[in-house]
mmCIF file of C-alpha atoms in Angstrom:
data_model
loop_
_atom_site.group_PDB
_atom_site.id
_atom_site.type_symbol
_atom_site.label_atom_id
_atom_site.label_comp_id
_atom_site.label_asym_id
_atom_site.label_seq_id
_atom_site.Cartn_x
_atom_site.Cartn_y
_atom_site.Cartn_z
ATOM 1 C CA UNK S 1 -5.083 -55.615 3.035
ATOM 2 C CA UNK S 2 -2.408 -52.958 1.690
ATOM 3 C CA UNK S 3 -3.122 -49.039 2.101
ATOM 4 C CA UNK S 4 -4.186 -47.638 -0.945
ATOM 5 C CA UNK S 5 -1.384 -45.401 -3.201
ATOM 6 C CA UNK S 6 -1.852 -41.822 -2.039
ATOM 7 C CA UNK S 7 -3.004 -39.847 -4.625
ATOM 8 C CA UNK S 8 -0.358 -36.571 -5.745
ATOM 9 C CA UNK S 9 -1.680 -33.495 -6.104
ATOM 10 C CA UNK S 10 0.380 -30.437 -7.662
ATOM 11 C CA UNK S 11 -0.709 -27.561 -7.144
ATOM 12 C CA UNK S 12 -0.013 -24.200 -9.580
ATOM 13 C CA UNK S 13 1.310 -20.841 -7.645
ATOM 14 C CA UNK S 14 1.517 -17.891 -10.161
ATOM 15 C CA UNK S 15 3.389 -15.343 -8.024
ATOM 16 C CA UNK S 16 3.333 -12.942 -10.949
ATOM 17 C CA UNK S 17 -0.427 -12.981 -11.152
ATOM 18 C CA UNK S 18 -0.178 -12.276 -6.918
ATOM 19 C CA UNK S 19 2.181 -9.636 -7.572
ATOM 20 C CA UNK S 20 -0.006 -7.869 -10.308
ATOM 21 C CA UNK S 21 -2.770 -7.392 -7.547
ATOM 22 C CA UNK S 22 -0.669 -4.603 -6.042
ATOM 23 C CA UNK S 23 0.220 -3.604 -8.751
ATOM 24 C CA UNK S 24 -3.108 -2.900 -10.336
ATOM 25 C CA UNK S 25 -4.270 -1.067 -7.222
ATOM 26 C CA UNK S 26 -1.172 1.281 -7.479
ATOM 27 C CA UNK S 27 -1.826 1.779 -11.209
ATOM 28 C CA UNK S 28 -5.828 2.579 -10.647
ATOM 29 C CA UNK S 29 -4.735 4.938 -7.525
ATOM 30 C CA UNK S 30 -2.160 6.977 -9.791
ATOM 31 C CA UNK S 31 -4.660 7.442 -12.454
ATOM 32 C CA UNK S 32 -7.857 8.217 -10.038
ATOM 33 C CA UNK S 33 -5.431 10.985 -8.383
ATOM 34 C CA UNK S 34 -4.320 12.554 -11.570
ATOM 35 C CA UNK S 35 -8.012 12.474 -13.157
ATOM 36 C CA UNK S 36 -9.400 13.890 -9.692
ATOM 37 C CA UNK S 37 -6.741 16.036 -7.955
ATOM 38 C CA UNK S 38 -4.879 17.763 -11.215
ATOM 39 C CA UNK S 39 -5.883 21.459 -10.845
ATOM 40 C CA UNK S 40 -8.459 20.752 -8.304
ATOM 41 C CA UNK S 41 -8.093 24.136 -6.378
ATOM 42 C CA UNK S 42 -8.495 25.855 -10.304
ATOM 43 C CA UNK S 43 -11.746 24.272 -10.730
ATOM 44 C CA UNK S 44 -15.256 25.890 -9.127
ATOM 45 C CA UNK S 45 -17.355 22.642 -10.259
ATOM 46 C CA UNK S 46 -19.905 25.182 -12.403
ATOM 47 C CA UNK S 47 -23.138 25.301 -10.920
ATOM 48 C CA UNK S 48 -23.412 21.651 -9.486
ATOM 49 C CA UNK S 49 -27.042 20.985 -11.104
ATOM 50 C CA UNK S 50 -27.102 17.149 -12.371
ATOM 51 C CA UNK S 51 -28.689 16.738 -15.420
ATOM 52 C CA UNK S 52 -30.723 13.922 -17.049
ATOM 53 C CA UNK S 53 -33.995 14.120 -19.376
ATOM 54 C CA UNK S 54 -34.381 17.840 -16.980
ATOM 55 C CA UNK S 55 -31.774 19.579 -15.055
ATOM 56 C CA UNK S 56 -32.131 18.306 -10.974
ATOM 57 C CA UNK S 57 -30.810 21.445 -8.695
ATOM 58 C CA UNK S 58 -30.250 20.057 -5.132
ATOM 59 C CA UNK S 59 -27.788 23.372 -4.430
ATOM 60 C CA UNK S 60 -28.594 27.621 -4.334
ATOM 61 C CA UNK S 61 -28.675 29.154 -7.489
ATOM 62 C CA UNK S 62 -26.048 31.374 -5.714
ATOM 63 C CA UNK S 63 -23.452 29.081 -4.595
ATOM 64 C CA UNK S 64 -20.893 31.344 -1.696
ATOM 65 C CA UNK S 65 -16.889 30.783 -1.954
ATOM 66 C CA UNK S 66 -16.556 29.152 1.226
ATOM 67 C CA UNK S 67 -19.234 26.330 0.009
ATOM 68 C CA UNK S 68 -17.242 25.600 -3.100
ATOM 69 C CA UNK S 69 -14.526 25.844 -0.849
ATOM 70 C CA UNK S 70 -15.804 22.874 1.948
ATOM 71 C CA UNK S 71 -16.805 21.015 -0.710
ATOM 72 C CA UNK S 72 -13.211 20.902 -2.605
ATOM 73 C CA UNK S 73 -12.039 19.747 0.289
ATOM 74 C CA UNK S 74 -15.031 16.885 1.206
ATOM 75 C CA UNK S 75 -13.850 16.030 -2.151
ATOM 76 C CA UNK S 76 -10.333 15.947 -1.580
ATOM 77 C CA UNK S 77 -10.890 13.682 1.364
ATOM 78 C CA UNK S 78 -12.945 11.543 -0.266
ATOM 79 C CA UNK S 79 -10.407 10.493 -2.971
ATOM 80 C CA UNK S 80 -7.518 10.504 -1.318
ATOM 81 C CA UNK S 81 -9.231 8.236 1.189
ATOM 82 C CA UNK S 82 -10.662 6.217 -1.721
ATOM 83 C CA UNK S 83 -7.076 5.858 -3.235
ATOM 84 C CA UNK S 84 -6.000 4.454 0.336
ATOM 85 C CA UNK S 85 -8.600 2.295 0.194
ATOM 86 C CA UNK S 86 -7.659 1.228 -2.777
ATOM 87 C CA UNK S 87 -4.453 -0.307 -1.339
ATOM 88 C CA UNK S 88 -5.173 -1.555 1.724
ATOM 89 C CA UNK S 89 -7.990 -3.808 -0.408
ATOM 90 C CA UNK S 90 -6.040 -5.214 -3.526
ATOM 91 C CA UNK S 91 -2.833 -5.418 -0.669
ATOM 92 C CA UNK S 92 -5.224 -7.706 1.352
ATOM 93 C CA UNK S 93 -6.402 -9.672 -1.078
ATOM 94 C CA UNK S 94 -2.670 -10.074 -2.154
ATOM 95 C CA UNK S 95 -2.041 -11.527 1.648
ATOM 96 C CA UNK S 96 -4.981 -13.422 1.599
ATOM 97 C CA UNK S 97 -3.506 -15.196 -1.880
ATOM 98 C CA UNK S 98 -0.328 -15.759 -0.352
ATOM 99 C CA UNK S 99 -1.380 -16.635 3.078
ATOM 100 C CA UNK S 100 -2.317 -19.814 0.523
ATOM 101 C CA UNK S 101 0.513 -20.176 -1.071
ATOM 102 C CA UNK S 102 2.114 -20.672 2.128
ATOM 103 C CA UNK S 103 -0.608 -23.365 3.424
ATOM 104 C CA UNK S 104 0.475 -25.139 0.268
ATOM 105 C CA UNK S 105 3.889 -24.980 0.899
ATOM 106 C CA UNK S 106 3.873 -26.026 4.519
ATOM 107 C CA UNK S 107 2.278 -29.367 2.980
ATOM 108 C CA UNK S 108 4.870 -29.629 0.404
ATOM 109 C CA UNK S 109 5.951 -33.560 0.484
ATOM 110 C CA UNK S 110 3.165 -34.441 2.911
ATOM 111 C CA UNK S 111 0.405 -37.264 3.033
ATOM 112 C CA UNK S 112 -3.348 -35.578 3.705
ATOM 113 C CA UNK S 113 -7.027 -36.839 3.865
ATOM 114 C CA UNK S 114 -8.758 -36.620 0.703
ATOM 115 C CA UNK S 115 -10.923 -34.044 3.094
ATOM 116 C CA UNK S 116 -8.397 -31.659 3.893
ATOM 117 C CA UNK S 117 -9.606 -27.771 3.984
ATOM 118 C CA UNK S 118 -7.019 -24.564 4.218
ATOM 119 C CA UNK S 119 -8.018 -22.140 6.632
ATOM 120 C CA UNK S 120 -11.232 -20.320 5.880
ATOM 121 C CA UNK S 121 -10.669 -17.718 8.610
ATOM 122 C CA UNK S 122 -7.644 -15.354 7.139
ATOM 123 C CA UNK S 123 -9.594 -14.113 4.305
ATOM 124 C CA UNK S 124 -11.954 -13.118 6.420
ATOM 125 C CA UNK S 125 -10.213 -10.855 8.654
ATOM 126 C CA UNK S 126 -10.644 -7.256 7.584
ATOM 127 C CA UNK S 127 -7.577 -5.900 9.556
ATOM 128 C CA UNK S 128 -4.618 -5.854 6.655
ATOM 129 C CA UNK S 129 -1.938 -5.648 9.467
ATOM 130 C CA UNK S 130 -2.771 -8.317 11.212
ATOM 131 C CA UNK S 131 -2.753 -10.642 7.904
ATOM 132 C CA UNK S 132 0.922 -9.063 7.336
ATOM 133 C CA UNK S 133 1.770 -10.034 10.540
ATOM 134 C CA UNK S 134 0.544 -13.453 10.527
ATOM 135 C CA UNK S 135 2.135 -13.781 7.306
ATOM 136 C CA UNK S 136 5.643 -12.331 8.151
ATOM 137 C CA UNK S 137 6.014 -15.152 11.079
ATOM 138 C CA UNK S 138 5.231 -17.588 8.519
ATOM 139 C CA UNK S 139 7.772 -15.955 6.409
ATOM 140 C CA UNK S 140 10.308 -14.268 8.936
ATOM 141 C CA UNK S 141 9.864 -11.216 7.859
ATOM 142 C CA UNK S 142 9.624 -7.751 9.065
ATOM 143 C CA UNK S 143 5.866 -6.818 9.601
ATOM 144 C CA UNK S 144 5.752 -3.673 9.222
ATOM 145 C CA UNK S 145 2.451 -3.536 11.700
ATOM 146 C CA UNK S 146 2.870 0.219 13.015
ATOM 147 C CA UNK S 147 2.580 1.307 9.438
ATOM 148 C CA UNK S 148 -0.043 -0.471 8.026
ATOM 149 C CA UNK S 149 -2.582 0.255 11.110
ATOM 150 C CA UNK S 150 -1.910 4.188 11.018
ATOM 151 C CA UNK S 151 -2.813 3.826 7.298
ATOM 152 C CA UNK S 152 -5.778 1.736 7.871
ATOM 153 C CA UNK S 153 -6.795 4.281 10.298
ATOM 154 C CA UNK S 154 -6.461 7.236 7.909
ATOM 155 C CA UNK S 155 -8.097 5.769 5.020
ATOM 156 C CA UNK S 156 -10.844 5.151 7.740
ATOM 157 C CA UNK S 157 -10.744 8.995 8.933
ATOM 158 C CA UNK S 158 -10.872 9.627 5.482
ATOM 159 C CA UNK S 159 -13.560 8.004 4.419
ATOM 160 C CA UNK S 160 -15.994 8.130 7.302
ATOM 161 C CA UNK S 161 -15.575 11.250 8.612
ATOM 162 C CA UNK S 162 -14.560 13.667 6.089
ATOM 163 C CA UNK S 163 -10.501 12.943 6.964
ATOM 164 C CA UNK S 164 -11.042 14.670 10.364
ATOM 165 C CA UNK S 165 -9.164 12.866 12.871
ATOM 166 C CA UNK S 166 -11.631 11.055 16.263
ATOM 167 C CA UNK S 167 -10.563 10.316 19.370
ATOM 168 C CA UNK S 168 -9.718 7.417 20.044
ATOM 169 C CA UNK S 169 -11.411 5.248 17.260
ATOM 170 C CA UNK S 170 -8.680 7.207 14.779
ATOM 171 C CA UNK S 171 -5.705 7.505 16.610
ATOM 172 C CA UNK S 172 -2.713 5.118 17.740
ATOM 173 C CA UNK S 173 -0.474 6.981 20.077
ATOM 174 C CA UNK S 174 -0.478 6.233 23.939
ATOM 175 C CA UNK S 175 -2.925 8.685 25.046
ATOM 176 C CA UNK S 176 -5.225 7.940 21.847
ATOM 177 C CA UNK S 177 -5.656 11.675 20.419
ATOM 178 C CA UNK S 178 -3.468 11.996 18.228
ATOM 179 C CA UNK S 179 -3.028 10.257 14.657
ATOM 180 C CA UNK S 180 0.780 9.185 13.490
ATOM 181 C CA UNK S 181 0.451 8.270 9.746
ATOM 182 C CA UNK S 182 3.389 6.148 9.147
ATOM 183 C CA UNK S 183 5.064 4.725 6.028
ATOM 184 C CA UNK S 184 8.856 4.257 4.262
ATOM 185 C CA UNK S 185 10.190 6.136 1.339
ATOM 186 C CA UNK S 186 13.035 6.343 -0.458
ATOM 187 C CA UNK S 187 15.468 9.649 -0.241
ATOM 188 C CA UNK S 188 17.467 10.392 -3.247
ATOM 189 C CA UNK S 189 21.064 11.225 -1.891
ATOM 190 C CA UNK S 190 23.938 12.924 -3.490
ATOM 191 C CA UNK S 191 26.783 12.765 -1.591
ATOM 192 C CA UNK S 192 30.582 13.975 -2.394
ATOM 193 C CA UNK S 193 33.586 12.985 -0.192
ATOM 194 C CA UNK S 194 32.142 13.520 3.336
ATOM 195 C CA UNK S 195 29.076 15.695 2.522
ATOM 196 C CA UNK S 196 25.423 14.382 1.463
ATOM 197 C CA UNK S 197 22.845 16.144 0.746
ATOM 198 C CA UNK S 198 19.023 15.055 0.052
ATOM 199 C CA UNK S 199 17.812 15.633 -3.480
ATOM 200 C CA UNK S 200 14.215 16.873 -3.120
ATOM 201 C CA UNK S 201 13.638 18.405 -6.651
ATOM 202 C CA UNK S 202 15.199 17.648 -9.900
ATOM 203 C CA UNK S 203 17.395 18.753 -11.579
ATOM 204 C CA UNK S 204 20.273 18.612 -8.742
ATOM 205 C CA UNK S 205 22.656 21.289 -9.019
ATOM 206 C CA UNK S 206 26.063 19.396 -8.129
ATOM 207 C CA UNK S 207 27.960 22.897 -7.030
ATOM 208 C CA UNK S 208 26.101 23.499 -3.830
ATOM 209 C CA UNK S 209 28.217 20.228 -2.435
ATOM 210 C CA UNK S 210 31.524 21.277 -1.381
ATOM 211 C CA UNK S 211 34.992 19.970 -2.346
ATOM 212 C CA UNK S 212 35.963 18.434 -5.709
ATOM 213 C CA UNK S 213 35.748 15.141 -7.471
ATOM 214 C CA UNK S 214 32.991 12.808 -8.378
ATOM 215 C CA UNK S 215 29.319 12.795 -7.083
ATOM 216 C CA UNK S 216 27.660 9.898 -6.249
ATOM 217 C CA UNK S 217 23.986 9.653 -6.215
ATOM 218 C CA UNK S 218 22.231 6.937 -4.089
ATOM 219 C CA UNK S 219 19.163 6.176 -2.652
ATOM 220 C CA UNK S 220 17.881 5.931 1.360
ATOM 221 C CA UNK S 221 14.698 3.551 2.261
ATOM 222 C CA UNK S 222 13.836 6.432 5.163
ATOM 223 C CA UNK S 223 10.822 6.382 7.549
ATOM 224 C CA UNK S 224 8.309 9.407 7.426
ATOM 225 C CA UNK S 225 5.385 9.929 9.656
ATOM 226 C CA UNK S 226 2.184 12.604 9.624
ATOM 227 C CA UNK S 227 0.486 13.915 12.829
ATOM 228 C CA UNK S 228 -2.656 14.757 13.443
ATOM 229 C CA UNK S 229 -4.420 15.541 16.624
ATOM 230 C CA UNK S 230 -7.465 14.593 17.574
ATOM 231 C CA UNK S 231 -9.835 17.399 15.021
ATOM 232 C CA UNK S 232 -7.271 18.191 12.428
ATOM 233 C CA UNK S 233 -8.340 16.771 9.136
ATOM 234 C CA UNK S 234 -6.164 14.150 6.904
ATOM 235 C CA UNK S 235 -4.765 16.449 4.381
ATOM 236 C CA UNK S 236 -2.004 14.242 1.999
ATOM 237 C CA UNK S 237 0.190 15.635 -0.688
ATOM 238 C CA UNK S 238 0.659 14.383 -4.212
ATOM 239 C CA UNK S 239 4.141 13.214 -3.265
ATOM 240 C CA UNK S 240 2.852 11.522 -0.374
ATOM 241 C CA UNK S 241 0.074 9.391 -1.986
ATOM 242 C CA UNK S 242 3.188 8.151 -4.839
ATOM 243 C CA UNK S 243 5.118 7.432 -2.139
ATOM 244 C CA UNK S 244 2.279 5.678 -0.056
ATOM 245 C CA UNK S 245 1.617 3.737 -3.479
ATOM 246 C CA UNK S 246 5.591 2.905 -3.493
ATOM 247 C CA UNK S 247 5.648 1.949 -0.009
ATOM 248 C CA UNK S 248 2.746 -1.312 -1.117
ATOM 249 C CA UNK S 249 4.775 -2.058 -3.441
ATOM 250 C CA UNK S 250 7.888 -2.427 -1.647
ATOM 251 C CA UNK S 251 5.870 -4.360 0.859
ATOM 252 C CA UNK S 252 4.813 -6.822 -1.833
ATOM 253 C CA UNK S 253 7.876 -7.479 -2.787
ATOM 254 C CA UNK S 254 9.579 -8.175 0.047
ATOM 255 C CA UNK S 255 6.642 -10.643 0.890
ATOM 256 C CA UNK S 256 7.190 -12.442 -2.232
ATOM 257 C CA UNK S 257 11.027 -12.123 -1.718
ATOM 258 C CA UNK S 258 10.351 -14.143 1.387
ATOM 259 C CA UNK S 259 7.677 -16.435 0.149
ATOM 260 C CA UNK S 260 10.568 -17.693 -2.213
ATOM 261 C CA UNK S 261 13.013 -17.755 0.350
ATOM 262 C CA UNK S 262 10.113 -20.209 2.101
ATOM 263 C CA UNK S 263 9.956 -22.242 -1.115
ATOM 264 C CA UNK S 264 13.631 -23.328 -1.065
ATOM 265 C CA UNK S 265 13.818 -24.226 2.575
ATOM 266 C CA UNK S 266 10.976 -26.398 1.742
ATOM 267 C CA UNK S 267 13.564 -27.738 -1.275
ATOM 268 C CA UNK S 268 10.249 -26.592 -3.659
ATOM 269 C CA UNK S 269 11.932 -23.796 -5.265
ATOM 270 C CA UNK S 270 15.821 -24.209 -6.149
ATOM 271 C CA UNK S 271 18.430 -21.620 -5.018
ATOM 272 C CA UNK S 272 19.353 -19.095 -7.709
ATOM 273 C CA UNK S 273 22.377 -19.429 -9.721
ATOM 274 C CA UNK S 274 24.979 -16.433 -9.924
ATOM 275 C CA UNK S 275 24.053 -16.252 -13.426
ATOM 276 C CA UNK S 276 20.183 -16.283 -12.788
ATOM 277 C CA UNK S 277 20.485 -13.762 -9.806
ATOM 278 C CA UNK S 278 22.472 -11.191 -12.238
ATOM 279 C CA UNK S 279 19.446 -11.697 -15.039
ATOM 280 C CA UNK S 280 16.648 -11.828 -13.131
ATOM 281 C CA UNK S 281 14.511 -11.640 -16.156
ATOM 282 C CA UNK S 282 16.081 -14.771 -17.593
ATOM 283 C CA UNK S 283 13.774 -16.965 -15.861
#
C-alpha cells in the first residue's frame, strides 16, 4: 500500500505586523513621558485629596516641601520604570513572534507529523535577553545580552524599589554592587578636514571647527553606560529614555534584518535586486 500525499501547509509571516509591536511600545512610552514628565518639577500636585461622590483625604491638610518633594520623585521612578517596562514587554513579545517565525522557517521544505507542536517553552521565559540570545544564534546575530540585562535590571529597580539600586539582586558588575545601565545611541558628528566634533544641541554653529571648506555631518552608533552603586537611585534623563526607545528599535530591526537574511538561505525569501535595495519601499 502507497504512503499517503503529504499534505502542504503555508504558513503567513507578517513581519510588518512583528515590527509594529516595537513600535507601538516606543510610541505609548514617548507619549506616557511627555503627558507625565513635561514640567513635572513645576507642578506641586494641589492638595492630593481624591474625589468621588465626597472628597477622600488620605494626606495632612498641611502637606511639607520635602513630601511633595519624595513624592515627585516616587513618581518619577515609577514612570520612567513603567516606560522601561514598556519595552522590555512589547520587545519580548516581538522575540517571542519571531522566535516562530524562525521555527517555521527551519521547516521550510520539510515533511512533519500531522502532530507536530513548536516549542511552548520560549514564550514563557520572562528574561528578554536570554530570548535575544537564543534568537541571535538562530539568526547570527549580535546579541546584545550585556545591554538588555542592565535594562531589565533597572526597570526592575525602578519599579520595585522606588529606582534605588540593591545589592546584588540589581546589579551586574563583578563584585555585584554596583548597577551599569547599558545601551547604544547614535552621536551626531560634524567633522571638517581632520577635526570632528560631536553635535549635542542644535543648531550647530559650523565656525567653532577649524580650517576651511565643506562640513560634513554624519552619524556614530556609540555605546553609553549609567552607574549606580549599590543605594543610589535610577534617575534617567529625557534624552536618555528617547534614546533607550531608539536603541529597541534598532534592535528590532536588525533582528528582522537577520530573520530575512535567514529566509533566503532557506531559498524562502529571494535576494534583493539593486533596484529593490535602492527603493526599499517598492516592495
Amino acid at each position: 500500500m502507497s504512503a499517503e500525499e503529504p499534505m502542504v501547509h503555508n504558513v503567513k509571516i507578517d513581519i510588518d505586523a512583528m515590527r509594529e509591536m516595537v513600535n507601538l511600545a516606543i510610541r505609548r512610552v514617548s507619549a506616557f513621558v511627555r503627558f507625565g514628565l513635561d514640567d513635572l518639577d513645576a507642578r506641586d500636585g494641589g492638595d492630593f485629596n481624591l474625589a468621588a461622590s465626597i472628597v477622600y483625604r488620605f494626606w495632612p491638610e498641611e502637606i511639607t516641601s520635602d513630601s511633595r518633594d519624595a513624592a515627585r520623585e516616587e513618581y518619577r521612578a515609577w514612570l520612567v520604570g513603567s516606560c522601561l517596562r514598556e519595552l522590555d514587554l512589547f520587545y519580548g513579545l516581538f522575540l517571542d513572534k519571531l522566535w516562530f517565525a524562525i521555527e517555521v522557517g527551519e521547516l521550510h521544505g520539510s515533511r512533519i507529523r500531522s502532530d507536530h507542536t513548536f516549542d511552548p517553552k520560549f514564550a514563557r521565559k520572562t528574561n528578554v535577553a536570554a530570548k535575544q540570545r537564543a534568537v541571535a544564534i538562530k539568526l547570527e546575530i549580535s546579541d546584545y545580552f550585556a545591554e538588555l540585562n542592565s535594562l531589565s535590571l533597572a526597570r526592575n529597580a525602578l519599579t520595585h524599589h522606588a529606582g534605588v539600586v540593591r545589592s546584588p539582586s540589581d546589579c551586574n558588575n563583578d563584585a555585584r554592587n554596583t548597577l551599569i545601565i547599558q545601551w547604544l545611541a547614535f552621536d551626531m558628528l560634524a567633522r571638517r578636514g581632520s577635526e570632528e566634533r560631536v553635535v549635542d544641541h542644535a543648531p550647530f554653529d559650523t565656525h567653532t571647527l577649524p580650517g576651511d571648506g565643506p562640513v560634513e555631518i554624519g552619524l556614530r552608533f556609540t555605546p553609553r553606560e549609567l552607574i549606580f552603586p549599590a543605594g543610589h537611585q535610577i534617575k534617567l534623563a529625557h534624552s536618555q529614555i528617547a534614546e533607550l526607545s531608539m536603541f529597541y528599535k534598532i534592535l528590532c530591526d536588525k533582528a528582522i534584518a537577520g530573520y530575512k537574511s535567514f529566509l533566503k538561505e532557506k531559498g524562502i525569501l529571494q535576494p534583493e535586486s539593486d533596484e529593490d535595495a535602492a527603493n526599499p519601499g517598492a516592495r
